[in-house]
mmCIF file of C-alpha atoms in Angstrom:
data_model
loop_
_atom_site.group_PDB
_atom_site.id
_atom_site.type_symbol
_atom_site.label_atom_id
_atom_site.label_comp_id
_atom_site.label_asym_id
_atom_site.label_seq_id
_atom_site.Cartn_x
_atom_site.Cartn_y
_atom_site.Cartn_z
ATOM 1 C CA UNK A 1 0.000 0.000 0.000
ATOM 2 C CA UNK A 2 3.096 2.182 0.738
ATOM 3 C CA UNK A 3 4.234 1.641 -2.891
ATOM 4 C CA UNK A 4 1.269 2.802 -3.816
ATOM 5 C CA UNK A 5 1.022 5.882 -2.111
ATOM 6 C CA UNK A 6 4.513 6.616 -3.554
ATOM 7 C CA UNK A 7 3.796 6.142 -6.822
ATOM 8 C CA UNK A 8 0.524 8.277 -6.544
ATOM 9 C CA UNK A 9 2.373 10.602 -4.775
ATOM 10 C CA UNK A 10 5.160 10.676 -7.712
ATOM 11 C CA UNK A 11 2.896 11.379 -10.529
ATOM 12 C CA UNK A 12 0.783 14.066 -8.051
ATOM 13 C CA UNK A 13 4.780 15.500 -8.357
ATOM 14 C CA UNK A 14 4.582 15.459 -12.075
ATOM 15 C CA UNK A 15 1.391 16.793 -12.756
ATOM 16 C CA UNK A 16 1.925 19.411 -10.420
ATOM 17 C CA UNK A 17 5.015 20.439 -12.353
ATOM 18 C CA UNK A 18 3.581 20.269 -15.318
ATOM 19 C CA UNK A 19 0.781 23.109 -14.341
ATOM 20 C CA UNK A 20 3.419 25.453 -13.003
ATOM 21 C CA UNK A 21 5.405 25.374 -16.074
ATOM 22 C CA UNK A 22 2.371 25.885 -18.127
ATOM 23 C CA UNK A 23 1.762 22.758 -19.904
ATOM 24 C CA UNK A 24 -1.749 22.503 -21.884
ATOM 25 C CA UNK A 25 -1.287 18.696 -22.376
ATOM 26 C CA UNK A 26 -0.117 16.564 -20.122
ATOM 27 C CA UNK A 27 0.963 14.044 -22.949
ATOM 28 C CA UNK A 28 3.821 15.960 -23.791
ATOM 29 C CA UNK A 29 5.619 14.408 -21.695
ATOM 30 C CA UNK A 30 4.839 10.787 -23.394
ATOM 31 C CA UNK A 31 7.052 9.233 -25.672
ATOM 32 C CA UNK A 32 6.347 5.282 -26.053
ATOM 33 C CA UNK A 33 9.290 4.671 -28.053
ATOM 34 C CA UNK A 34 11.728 6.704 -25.678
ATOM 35 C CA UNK A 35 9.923 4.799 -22.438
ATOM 36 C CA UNK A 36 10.441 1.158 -24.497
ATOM 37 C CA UNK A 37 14.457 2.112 -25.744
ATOM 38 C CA UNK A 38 15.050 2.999 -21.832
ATOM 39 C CA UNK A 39 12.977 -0.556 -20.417
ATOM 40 C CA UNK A 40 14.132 -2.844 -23.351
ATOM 41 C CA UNK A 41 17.847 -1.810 -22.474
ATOM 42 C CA UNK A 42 17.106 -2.746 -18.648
ATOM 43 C CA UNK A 43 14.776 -6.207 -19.852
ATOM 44 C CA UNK A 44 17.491 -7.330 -22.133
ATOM 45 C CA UNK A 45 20.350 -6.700 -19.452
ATOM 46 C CA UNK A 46 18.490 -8.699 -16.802
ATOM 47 C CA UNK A 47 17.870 -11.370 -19.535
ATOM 48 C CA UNK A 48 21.839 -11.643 -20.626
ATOM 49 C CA UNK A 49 22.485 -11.772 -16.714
ATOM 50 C CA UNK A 50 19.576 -14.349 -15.920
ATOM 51 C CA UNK A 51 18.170 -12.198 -13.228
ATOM 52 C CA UNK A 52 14.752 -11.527 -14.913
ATOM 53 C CA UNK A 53 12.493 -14.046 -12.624
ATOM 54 C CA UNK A 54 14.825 -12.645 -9.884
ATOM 55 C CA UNK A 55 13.214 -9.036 -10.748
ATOM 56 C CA UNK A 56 10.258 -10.067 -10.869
ATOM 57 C CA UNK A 57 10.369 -12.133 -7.659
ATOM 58 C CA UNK A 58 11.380 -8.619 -6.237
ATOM 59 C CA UNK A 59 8.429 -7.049 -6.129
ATOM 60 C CA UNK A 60 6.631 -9.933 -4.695
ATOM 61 C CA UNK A 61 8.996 -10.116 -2.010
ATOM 62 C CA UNK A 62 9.132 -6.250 -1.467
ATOM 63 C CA UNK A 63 5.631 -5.783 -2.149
ATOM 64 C CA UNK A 64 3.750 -8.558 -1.106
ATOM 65 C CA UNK A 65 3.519 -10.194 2.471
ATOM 66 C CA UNK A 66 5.780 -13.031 1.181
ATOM 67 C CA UNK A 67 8.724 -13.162 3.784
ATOM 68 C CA UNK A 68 9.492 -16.464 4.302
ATOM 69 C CA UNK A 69 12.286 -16.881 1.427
ATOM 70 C CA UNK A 70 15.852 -17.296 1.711
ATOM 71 C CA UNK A 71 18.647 -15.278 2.181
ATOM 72 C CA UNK A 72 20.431 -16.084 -1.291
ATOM 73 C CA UNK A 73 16.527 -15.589 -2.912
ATOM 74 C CA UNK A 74 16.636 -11.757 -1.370
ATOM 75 C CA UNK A 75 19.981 -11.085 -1.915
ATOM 76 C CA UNK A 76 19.223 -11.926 -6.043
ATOM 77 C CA UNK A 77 16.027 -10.353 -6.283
ATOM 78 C CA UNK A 78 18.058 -7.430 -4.784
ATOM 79 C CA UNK A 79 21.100 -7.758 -7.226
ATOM 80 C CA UNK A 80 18.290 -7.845 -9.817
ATOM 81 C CA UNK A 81 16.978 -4.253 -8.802
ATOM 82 C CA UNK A 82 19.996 -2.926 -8.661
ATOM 83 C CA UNK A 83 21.146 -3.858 -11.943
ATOM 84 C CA UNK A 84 18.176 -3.131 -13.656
ATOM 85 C CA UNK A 85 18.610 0.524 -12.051
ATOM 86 C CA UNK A 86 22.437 0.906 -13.041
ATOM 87 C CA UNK A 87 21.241 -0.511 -16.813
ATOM 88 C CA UNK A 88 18.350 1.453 -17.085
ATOM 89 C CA UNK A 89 20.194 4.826 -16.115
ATOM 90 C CA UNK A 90 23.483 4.033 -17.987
ATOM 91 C CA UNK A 91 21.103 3.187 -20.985
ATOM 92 C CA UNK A 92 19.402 6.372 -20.985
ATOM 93 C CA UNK A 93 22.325 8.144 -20.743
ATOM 94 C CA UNK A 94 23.933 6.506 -23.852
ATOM 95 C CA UNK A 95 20.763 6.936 -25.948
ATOM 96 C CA UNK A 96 21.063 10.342 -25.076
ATOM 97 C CA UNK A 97 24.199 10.993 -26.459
ATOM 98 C CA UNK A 98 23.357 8.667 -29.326
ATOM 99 C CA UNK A 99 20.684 11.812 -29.999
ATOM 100 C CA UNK A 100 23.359 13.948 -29.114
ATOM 101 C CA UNK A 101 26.039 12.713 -32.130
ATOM 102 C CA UNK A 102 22.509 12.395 -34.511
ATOM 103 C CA UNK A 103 21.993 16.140 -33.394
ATOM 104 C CA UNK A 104 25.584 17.315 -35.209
ATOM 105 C CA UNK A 105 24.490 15.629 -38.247
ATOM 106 C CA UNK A 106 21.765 18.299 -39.305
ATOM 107 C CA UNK A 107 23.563 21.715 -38.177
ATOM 108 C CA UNK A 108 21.179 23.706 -40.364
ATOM 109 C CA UNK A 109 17.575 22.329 -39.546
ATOM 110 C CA UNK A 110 16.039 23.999 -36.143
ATOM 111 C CA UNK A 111 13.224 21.067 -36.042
ATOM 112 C CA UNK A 112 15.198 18.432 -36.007
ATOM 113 C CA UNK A 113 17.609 19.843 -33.440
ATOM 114 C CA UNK A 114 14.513 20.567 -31.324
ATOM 115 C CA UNK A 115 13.039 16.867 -31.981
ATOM 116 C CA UNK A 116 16.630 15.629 -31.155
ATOM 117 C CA UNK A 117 16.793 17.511 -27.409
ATOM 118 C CA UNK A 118 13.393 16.602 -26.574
ATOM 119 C CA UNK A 119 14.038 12.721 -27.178
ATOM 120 C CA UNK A 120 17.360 13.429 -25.277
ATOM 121 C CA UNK A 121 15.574 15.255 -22.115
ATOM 122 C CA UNK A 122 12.730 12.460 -22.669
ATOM 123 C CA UNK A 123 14.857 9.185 -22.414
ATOM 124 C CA UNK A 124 16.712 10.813 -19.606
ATOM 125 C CA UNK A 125 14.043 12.182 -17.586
ATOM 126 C CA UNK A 126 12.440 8.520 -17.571
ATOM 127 C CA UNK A 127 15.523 6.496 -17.322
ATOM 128 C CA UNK A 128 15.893 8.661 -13.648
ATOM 129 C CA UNK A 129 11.914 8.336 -12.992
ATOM 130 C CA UNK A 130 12.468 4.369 -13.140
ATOM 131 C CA UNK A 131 15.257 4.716 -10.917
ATOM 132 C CA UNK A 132 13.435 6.604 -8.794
ATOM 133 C CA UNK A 133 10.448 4.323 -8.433
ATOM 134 C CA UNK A 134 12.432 1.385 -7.883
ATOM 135 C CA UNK A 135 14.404 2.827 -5.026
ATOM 136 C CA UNK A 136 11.936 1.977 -2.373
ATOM 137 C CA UNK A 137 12.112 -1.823 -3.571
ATOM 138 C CA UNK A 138 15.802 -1.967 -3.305
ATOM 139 C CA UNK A 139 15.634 -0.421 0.409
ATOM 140 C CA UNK A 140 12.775 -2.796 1.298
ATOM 141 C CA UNK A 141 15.143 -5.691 -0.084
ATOM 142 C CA UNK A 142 17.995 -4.288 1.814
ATOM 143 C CA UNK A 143 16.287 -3.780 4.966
ATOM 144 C CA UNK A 144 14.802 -7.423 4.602
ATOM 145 C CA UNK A 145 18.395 -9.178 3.865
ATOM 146 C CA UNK A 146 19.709 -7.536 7.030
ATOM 147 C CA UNK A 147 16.508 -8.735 9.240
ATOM 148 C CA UNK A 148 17.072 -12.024 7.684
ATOM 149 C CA UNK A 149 20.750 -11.726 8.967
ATOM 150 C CA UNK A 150 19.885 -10.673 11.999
ATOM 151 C CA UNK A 151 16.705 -13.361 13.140
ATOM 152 C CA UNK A 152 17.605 -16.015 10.800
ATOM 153 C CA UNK A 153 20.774 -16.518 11.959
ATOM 154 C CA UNK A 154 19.770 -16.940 15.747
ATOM 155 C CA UNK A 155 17.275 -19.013 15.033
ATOM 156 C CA UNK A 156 18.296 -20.790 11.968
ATOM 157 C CA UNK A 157 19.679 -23.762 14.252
ATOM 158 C CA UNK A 158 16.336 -24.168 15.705
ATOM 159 C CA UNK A 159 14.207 -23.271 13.107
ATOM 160 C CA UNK A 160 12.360 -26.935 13.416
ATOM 161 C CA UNK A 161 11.181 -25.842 17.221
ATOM 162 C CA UNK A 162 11.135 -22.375 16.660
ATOM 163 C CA UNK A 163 7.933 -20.600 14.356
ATOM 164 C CA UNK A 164 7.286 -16.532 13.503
ATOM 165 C CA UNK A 165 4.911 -15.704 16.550
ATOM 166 C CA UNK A 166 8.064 -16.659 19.271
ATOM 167 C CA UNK A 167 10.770 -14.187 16.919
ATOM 168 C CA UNK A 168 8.321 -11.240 16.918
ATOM 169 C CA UNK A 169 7.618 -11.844 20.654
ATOM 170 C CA UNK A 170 11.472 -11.993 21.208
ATOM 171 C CA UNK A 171 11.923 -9.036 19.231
ATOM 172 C CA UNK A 172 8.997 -7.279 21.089
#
């Protein structure tokens, strides 16, 4: 539900932004192929690295009441977040200068040199928003791998007598 709110609270941000700086049209600031160059980069990197069911397992484990999994199981699903983070920013940042280099080739034609910065601004401004949402999923996974230090490894060697209720009443 926390997610949520952030996300809400993230495009509230936006839209907010937008009406101060006078846009008319909020779909200015959509570009489908810019969003898809930015995610495809970060989906094909998790693919080559065979973290992709790892990132997806993330949000279940971040977001969803699922605790009971492994250390090694949040320690990938965190690797996974945090590579498709550095990927997706690092990607964004290359297809921006990719626009930049196209942007020399047409010195003479204003249009094109204004198409050219708004894809740049575009596929960086979203390659930071991902980043951005995906930072409270990495801190959940971090705080969870260092609870999961902490209680599993007092209890792992009696983890047959021992159940949930008795940790959070030791914690308590």
């Amino acid at each position: 539900m926390a997610w949520l709110f952030f996300v809400a609270m993230m495009v509230f941000i936006i839209c907010w932004a937008g009406i101060m700086a006078g846009w008319g049209n909020f779909w200015v600031m959509f570009d489908f192929p810019s969003l898809m160059m930015v995610a495809l980069i970060g989906i094909s990197t998790l693919a080559a690295s065979g973290l992709w069911k790892d990132f997806l397992n993330a949000f279940r484990l971040a977001v969803g009441k699922r605790k009971n999994a492994g250390l090694s199981e949040w320690k990938r699903a965190k690797e996974a977040v945090e590579l498709f983070m550095k990927a997706v920013k690092y990607g964004g940042f290359f297809i921006a200068l990719m626009e930049f280099v196209n942007l020399y080739n047409t010195p003479d034609d204003p249009w094109i040199w204004r198409a050219n910065l708004v894809v740049m601004s575009l596929v960086v401004l979203y390659a930071f928003g991902i980043n951005v949402l995906l930072l409270p999923i990495r801190s959940r996974l971090s705080v969870n791998v260092i609870e999961y230090m902490q209680n599993g490894e007092e209890y792992e060697d009696n983890k047959d007598n021992v159940d949930m209720e008795s940790i959070k009443k030791d914690k308590g």
